[in-house]
Coordinates of C-alpha atoms in Angstrom, one line a residue:
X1339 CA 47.0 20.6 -2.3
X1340 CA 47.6 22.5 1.5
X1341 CA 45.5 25.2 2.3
X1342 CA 47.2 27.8 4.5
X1343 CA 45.2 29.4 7.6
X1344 CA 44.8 32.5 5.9
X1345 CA 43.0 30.9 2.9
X1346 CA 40.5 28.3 5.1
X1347 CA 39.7 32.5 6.9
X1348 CA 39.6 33.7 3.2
X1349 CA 36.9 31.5 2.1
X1350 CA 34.8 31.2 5.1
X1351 CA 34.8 35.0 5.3
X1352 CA 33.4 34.8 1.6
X1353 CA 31.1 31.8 2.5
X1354 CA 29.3 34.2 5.2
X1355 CA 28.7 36.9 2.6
X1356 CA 27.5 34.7 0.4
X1357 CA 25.3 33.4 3.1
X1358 CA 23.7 36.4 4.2
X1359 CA 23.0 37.6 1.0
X1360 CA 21.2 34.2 -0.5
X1361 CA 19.5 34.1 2.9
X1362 CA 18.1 37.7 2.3
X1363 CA 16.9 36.5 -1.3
X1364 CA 14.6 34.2 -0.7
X1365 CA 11.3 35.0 -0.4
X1366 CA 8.7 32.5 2.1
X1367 CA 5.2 31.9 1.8
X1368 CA 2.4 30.3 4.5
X1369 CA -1.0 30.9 5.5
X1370 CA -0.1 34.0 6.7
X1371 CA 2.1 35.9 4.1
X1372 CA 1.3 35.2 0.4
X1373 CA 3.8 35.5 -1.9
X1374 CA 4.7 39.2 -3.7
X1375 CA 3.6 40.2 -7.1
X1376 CA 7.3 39.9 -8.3
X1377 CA 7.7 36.5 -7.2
X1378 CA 3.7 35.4 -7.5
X1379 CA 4.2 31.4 -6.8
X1380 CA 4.4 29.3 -3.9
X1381 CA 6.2 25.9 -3.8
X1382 CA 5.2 23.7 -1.6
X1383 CA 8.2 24.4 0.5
X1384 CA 6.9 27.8 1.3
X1385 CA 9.1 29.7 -1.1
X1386 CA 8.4 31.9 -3.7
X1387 CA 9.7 32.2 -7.3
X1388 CA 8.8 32.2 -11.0
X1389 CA 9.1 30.0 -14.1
X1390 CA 8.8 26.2 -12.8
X1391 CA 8.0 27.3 -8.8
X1392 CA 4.6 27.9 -11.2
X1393 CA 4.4 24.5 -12.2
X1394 CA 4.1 21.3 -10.1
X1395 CA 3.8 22.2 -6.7
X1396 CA 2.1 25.5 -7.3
X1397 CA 0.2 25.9 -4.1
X1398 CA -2.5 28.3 -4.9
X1399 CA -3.6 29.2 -1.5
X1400 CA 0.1 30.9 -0.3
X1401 CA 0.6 32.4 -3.8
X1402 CA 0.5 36.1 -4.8
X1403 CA -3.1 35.1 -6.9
X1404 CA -5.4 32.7 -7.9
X1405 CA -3.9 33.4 -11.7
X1406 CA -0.4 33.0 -10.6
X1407 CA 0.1 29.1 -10.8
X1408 CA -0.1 27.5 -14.4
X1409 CA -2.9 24.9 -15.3
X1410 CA -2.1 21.0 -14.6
X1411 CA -1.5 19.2 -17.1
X1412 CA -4.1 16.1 -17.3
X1413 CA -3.2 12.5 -17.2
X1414 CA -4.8 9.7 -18.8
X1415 CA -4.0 5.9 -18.5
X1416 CA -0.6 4.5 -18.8
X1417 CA 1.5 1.8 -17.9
X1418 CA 5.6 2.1 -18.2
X1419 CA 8.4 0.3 -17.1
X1420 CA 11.9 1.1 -16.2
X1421 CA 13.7 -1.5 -18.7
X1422 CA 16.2 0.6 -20.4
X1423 CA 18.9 2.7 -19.7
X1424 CA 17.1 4.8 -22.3
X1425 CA 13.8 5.3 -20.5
X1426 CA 16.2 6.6 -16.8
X1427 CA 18.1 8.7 -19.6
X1428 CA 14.8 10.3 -20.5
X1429 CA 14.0 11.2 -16.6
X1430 CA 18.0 12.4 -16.4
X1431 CA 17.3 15.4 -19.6
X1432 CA 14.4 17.0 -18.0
X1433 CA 16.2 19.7 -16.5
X1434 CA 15.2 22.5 -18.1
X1435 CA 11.2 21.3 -17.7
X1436 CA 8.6 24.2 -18.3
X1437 CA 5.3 22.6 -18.2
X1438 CA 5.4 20.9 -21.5
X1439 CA 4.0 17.6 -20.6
X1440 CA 3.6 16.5 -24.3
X1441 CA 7.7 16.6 -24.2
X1442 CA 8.2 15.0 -20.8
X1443 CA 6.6 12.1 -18.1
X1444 CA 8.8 12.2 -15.4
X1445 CA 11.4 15.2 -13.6
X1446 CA 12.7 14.6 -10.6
X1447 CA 15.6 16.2 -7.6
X1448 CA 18.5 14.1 -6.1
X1449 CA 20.2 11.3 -8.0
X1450 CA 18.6 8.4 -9.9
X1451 CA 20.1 5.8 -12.3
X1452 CA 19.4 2.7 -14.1
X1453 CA 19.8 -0.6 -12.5
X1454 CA 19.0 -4.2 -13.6
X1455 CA 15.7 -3.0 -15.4
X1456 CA 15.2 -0.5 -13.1
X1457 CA 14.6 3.2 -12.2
X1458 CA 17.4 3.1 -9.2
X1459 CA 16.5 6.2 -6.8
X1460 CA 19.2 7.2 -4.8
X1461 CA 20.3 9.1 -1.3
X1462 CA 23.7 9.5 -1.5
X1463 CA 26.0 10.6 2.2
X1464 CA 24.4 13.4 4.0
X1465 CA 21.8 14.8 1.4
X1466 CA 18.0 15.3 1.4
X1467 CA 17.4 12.1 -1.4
X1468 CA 15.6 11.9 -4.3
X1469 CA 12.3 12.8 -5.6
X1470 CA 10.7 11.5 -9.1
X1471 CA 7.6 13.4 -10.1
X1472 CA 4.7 12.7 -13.1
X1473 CA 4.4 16.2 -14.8
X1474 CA 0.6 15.3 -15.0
X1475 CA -2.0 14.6 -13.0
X1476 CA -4.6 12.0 -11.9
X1477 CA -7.7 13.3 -10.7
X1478 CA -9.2 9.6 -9.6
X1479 CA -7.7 6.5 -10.8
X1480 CA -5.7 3.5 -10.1
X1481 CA -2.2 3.9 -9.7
X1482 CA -0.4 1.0 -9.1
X1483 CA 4.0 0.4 -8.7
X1484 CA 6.3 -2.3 -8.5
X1485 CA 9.6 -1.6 -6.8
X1486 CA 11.8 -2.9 -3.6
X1487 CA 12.7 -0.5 -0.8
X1488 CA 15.5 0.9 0.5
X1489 CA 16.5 -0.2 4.4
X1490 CA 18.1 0.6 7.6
X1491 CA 17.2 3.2 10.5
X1492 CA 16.1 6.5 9.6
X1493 CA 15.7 6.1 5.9
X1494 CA 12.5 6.7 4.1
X1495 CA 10.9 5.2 0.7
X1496 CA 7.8 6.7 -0.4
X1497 CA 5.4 6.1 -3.3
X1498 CA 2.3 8.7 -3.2
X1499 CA 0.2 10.8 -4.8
X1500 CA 0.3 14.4 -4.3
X1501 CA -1.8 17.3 -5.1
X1502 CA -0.7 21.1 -5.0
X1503 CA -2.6 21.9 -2.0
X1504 CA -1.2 19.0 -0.7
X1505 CA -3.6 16.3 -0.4
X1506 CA -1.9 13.2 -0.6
X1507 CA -2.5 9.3 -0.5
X1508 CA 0.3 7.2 0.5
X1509 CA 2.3 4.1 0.7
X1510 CA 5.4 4.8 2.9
X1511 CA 8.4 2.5 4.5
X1512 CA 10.7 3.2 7.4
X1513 CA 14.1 1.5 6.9
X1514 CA 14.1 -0.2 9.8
X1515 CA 10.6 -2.1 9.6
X1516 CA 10.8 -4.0 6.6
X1517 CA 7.9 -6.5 6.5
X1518 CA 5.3 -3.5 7.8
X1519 CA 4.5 -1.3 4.8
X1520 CA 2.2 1.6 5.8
X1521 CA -1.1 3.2 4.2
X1522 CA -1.4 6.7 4.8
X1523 CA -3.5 9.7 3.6
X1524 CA -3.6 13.9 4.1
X1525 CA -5.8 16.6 3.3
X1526 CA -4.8 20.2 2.9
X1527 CA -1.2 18.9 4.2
X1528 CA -2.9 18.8 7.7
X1529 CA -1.2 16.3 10.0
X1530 CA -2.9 13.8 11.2
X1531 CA -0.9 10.8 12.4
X1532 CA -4.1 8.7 13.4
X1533 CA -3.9 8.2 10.0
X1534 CA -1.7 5.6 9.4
X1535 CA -2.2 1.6 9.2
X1536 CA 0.3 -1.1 8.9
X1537 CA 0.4 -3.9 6.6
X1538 CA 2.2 -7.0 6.6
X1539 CA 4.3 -8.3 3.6
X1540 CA 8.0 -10.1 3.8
X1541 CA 11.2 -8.1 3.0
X1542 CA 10.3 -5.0 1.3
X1543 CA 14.5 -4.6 0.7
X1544 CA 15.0 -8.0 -0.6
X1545 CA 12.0 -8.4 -2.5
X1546 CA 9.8 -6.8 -5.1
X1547 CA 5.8 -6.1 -4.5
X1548 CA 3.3 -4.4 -6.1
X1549 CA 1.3 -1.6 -4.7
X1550 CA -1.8 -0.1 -5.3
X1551 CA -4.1 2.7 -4.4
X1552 CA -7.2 3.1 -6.3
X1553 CA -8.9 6.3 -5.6
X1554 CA -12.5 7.5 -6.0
X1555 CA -14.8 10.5 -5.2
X1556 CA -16.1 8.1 -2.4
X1557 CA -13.5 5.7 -0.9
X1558 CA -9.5 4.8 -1.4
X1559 CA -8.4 1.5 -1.5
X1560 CA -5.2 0.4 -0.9
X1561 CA -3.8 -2.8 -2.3
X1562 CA -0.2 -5.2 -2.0
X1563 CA 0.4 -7.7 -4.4
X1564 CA -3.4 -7.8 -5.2
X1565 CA -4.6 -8.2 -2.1
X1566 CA -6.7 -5.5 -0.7
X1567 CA -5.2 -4.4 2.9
X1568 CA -7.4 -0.9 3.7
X1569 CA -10.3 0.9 3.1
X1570 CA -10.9 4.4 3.9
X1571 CA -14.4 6.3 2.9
X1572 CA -14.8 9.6 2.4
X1573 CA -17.8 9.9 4.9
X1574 CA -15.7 8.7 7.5
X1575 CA -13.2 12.0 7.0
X1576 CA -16.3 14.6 7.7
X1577 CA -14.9 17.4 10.2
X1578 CA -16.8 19.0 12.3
X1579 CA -14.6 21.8 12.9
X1580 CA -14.0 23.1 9.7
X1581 CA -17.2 21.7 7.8
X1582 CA -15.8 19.8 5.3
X1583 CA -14.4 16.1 4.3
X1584 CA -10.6 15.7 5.1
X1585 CA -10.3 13.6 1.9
X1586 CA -7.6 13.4 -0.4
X1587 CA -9.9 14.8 -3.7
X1588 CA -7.6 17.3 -6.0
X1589 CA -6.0 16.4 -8.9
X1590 CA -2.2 15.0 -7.7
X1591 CA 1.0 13.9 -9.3
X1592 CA 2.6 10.1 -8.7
X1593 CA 5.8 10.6 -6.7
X1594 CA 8.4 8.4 -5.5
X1595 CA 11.1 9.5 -3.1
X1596 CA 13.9 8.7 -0.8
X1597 CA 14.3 10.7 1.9
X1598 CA 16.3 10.7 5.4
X1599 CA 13.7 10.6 8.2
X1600 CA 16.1 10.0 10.7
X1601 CA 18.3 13.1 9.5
X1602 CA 19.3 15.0 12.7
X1603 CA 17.7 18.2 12.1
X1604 CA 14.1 17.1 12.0
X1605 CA 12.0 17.1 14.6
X1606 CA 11.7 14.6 17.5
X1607 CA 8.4 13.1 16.4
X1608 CA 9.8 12.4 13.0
X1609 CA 13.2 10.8 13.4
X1610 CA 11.4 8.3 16.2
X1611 CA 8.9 7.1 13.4
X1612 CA 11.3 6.9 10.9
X1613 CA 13.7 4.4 13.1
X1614 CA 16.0 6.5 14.9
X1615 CA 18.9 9.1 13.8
X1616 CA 20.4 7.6 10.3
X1617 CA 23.4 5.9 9.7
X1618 CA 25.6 8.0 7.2
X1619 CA 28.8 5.7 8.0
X1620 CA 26.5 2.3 7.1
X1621 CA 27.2 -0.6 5.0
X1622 CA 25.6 1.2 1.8
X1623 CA 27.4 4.4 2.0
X1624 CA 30.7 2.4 2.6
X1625 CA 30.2 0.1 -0.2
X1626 CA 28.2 2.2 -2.9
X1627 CA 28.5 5.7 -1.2
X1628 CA 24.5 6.3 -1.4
X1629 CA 21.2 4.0 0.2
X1630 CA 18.8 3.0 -2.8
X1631 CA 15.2 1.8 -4.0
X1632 CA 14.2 0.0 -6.9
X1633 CA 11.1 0.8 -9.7
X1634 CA 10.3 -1.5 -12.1
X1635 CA 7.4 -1.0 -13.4
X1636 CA 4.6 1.9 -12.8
X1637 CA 0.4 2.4 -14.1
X1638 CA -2.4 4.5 -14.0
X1639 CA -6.0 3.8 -14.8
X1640 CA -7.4 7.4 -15.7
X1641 CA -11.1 7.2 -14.3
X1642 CA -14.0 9.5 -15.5
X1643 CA -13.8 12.9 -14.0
X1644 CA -17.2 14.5 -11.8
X1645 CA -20.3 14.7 -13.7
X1646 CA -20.8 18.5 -12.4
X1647 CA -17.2 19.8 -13.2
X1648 CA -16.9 23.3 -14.5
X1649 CA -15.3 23.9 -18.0
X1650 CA -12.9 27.2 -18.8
X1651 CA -12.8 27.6 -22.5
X1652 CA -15.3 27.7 -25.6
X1653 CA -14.5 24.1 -27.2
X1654 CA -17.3 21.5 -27.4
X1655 CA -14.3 18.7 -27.4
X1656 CA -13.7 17.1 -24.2
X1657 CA -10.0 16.4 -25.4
X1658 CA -9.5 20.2 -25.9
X1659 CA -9.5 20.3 -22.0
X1660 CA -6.2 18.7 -21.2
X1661 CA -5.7 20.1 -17.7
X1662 CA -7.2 20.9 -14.6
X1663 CA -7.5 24.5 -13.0
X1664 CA -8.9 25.9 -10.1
X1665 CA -11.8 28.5 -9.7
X1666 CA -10.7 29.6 -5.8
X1667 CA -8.3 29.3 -3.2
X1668 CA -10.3 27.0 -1.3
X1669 CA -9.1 24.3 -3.0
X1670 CA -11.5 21.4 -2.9
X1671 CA -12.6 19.4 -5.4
X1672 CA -15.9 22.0 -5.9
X1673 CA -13.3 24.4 -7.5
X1674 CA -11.2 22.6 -10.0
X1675 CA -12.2 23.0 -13.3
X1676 CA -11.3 21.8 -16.8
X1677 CA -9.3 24.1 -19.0
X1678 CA -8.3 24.4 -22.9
X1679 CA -5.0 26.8 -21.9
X1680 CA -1.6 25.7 -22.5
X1681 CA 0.3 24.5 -19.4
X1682 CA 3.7 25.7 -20.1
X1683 CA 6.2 28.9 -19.7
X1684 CA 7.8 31.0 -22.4
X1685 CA 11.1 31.3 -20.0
X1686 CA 12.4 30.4 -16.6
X1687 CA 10.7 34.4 -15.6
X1688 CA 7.6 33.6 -16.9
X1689 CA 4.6 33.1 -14.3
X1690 CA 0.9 32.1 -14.5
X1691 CA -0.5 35.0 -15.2
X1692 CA 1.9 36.4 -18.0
X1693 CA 2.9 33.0 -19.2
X1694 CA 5.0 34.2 -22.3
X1695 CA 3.6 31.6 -24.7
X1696 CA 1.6 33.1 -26.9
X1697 CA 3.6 35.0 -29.9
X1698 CA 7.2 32.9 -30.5
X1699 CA 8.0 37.0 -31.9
X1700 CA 7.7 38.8 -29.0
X1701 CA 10.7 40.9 -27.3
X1702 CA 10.0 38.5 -23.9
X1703 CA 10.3 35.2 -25.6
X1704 CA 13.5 35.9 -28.7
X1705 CA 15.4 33.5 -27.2
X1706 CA 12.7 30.8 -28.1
X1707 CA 11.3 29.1 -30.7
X1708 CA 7.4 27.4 -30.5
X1709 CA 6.3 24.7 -33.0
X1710 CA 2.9 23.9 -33.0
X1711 CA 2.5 20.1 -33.4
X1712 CA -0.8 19.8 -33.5
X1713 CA -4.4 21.7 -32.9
X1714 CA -7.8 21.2 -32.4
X1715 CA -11.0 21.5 -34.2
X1716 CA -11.5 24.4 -32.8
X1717 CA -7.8 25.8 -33.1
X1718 CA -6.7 25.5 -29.5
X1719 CA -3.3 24.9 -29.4
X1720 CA -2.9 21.1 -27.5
X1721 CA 0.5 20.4 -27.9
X1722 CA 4.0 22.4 -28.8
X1723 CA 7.7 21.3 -28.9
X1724 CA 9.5 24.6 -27.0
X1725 CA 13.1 24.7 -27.9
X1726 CA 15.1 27.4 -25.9
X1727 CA 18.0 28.6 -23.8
X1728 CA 18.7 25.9 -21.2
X1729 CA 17.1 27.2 -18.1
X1730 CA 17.4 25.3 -14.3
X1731 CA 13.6 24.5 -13.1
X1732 CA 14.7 25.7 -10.2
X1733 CA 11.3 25.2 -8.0
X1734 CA 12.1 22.1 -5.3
X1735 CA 10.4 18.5 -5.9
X1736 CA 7.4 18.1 -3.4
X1737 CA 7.5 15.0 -1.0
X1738 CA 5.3 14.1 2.0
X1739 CA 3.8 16.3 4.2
X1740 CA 5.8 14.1 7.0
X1741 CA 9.0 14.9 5.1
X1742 CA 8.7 18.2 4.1
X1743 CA 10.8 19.5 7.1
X1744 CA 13.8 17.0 6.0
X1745 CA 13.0 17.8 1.9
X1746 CA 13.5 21.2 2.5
X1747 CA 16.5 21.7 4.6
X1748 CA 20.0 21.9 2.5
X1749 CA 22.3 18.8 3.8
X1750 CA 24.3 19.3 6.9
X1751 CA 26.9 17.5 6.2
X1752 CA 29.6 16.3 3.8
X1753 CA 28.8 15.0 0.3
X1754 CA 31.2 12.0 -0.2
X1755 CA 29.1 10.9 -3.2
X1756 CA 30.9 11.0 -6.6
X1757 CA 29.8 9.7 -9.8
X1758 CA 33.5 10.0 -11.6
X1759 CA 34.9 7.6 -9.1
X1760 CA 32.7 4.9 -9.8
X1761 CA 30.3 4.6 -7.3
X1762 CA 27.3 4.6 -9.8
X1763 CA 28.9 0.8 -11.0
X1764 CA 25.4 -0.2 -9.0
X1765 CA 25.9 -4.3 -7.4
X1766 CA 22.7 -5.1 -5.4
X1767 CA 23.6 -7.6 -2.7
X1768 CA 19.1 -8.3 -2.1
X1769 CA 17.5 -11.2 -3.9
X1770 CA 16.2 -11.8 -7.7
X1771 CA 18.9 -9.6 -8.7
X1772 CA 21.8 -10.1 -11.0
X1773 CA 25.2 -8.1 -10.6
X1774 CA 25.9 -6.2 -12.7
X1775 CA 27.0 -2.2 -13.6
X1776 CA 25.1 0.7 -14.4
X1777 CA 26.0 4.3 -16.7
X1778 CA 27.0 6.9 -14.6
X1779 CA 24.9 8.3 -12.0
X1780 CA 22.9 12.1 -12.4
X1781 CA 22.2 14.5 -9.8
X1782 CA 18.7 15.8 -11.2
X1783 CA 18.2 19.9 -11.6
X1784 CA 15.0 19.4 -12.8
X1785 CA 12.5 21.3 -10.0
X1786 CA 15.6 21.9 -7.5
X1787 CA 17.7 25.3 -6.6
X1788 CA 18.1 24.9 -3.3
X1789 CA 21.0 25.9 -0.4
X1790 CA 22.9 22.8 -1.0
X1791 CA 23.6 23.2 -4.7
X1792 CA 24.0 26.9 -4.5
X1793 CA 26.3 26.6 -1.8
X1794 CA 28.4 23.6 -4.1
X1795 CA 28.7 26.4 -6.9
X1796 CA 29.5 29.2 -4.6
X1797 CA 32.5 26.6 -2.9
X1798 CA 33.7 25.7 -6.6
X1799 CA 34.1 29.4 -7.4
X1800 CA 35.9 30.2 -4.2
X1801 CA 38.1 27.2 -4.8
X1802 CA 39.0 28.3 -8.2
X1803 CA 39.7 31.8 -6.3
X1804 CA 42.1 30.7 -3.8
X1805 CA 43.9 28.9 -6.1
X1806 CA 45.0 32.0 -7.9
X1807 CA 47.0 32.5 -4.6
X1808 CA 48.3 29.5 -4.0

């Protein structure tokens, strides 16, 4: 099909409409501007929204109130791996996630198949990656993966945990250092690039390692194929300046991600650490049209929760109180408390403080339907099966606080990925892996509505448009 000049001037006069008028839709959150009562929650990407920008992410210092973010749901110990294409097709359905953990382990953004018993994340030409989040979360434990990296300049694999003030233990790789995996931790999303060590293992692209991070109220330890390779206690963290410990100690989500460090747009400091600018015209995106990392297996080791924690709710049960809340903006682990209220939205409008889950009859929630599967002694409601219009969880994935600037942008460039022409027919050239082909790749919806995708439907719709004249 030739498009004539008039029609290129046709569509990039609606693009800039359309452009302006998203733009002026979107609502931002920081330290100094707290989201409005309307749209009461803040992701982690500073914007604000309702329905799943309530869940995971929910930073409760930037949002409109304390009440305005839902309860996270608690984890306990697990161990899973990525065997089956069934288990990836399981991450793939979550899109329309509301906080029912009891119905899902795992939403994530980007693009993520299954690949030689394997969770395959993928980054395909010019976008922002892939993010795979636990809808619950640890509150100290050991959390331990087994996966391979991706490679090359500029291209990022993480594996963290992540709380929604953003304290965050990690273990992340720069493509172009593969034998140098580094430790990392954050409080409070703070910066602080003094502290980050280097470990030493061989190819983290060819080969398959195990990494752990086993977290306490005291110290984090950090571990690689068993072998314990840092130590960082908490009385070492003690700030001066603002009186407290710059420890990682809310509760936080397991996340993997792939991300483009070395995307153009983010900052100096950034693409320098992650390698140099990224190679969208490399030997991946040639030959499989995306860069990719491996999981193959992933655990948690729930440990006991603070003595002196607070409790919200009447029950005498401790397994009435299946997720963690907090009592103040502050944040620190002094204001998280155990709760007995549901975790989950009535609809996609629904926010922390009028949640929409509590009568299946009402004129708010008629377009769903509630099952209670089972309740406690003390008839608290502990776990439901929510069947209702398919909504987008439309609140963004978190990642790092070093790659929230490239996370957040939309991509800048052109998409060549496409799933219909075969590129998700996955052959891994690395070691201890077979060739072989995989279903069809997914781009995840689940916790993602963001400039890129908007912009794809808005181009699809002007496309269908112009051909009308032509």
């Amino acid at each position: 099909m030739r498009f004539s000049t008039l029609n290129f001037a046709f569509l990039a006069t609606l693009s800039s409409i359309f452009t302006v008028v998203a733009a002026s839709d979107t609502t931002t959150c920081s330290s100094s501007k707290h989201c409005p009562e309307d749209k009461p929650c803040c992701s982690q990407f500073g914007i604000c929204g309702t329905g799943a920008y309530c869940l995971g992410g929910c930073d409760i210092r930037y949002s409109y109130n304390l009440t305005a973010c839902m309860p996270m749901p608690r984890m306990s110990t697990f161990q899973e791996s990525f065997d089956s294409k069934d288990k990836v097709k399981e991450i793939e359905l979550q899109s329309d996630y509301l906080g029912n953990s009891t119905e899902a382990d795992w939403v994530y953004t980007g693009w993520v198949d299954y690949y030689d018993n394997s969770l395959l994340i993928q980054m395909p030409n010019h976008t922002t990656g892939t993010v795979v989040s636990s809808t619950k979360y640890l509150w100290y434990g050991k959390v331990g993966a087994t996966l391979k990296t991706s490679h090359d300049g500029g291209v990022v694999t993480a594996f963290i945990l992540f709380s929604d003030v953003q304290d965050e233990i990690d273990y992340e790789f720069v493509g172009y250092n593969l034998t140098n995996p580094q430790s990392n931790y954050y409080s409070q999303g703070i910066l602080n690039y003094n502290n980050s060590r280097n470990s030493s293992v061989n190819n983290t692209f060819e080969y398959y390692h195990n990494y752990e991070m086993d977290w306490t109220e005291d110290k984090i330890e950090w571990y690689i194929d068993g072998e314990k390779v840092r130590t960082l206690n908490k009385n070492d963290t003690w700030n001066e300046t603002s009186n407290r410990y710059d420890y990682p100690q809310t509760p936080s989500r397991i996340q993997f991600s792939l991300w483009p460090g070395g995307d153009s747009s983010n900052a100096k400091g950034t693409i320098e650490w992650a390698g140099g600018l990224i190679n969208w015209d490399s030997e991946d995106i040639k030959k499989y049209g995306y860069y990719y990392a491996h999981i193959k297996e992933i655990y948690a080791t729930a440990y006991d929760i603070p003595n002196d924690v607070k409790l919200d709710g009447n029950s005498t049960k401790e397994s009435d109180y299946h997720a963690f809340l907090y009592n103040s903006t502050d944040g620190d682990a002094s204001n998280v408390m155990l709760t007995t209220k549901k975790t989950w939205l009535g609809s996609d409008d629904a926010t922390g403080f009028d949640p929409q889950n509590d009568d299946e009859d009402s004129s708010s929630n008629k377009a769903q339907e509630t099952t209670i599967t089972s309740v406690s002694g003390s008839s608290t409601i502990t776990s439901v099966k929510t069947d209702s219009t398919k909504k987008t969880a439309n609140v963004p994935a978190q990642n790092t606080a070093a790659a929230a600037q490239a996370t957040a942008k939309s991509s800048t460039g052109t998409n060549t990925y496409d799933p219909s022409a075969g590129v998700g027919g996955f052959v891994q050239d690395s070691k201890s892996t077979d060739s072989g082909s995989s279903g069809s790749s997914s781009q995840g919806v689940a916790n993602s509505l963001n400039e890129s995708v908007i912009s794809g439907i808005f181009a699809s719709i002007c496309l269908g448009i112009l051909s009308f004249f032509m």
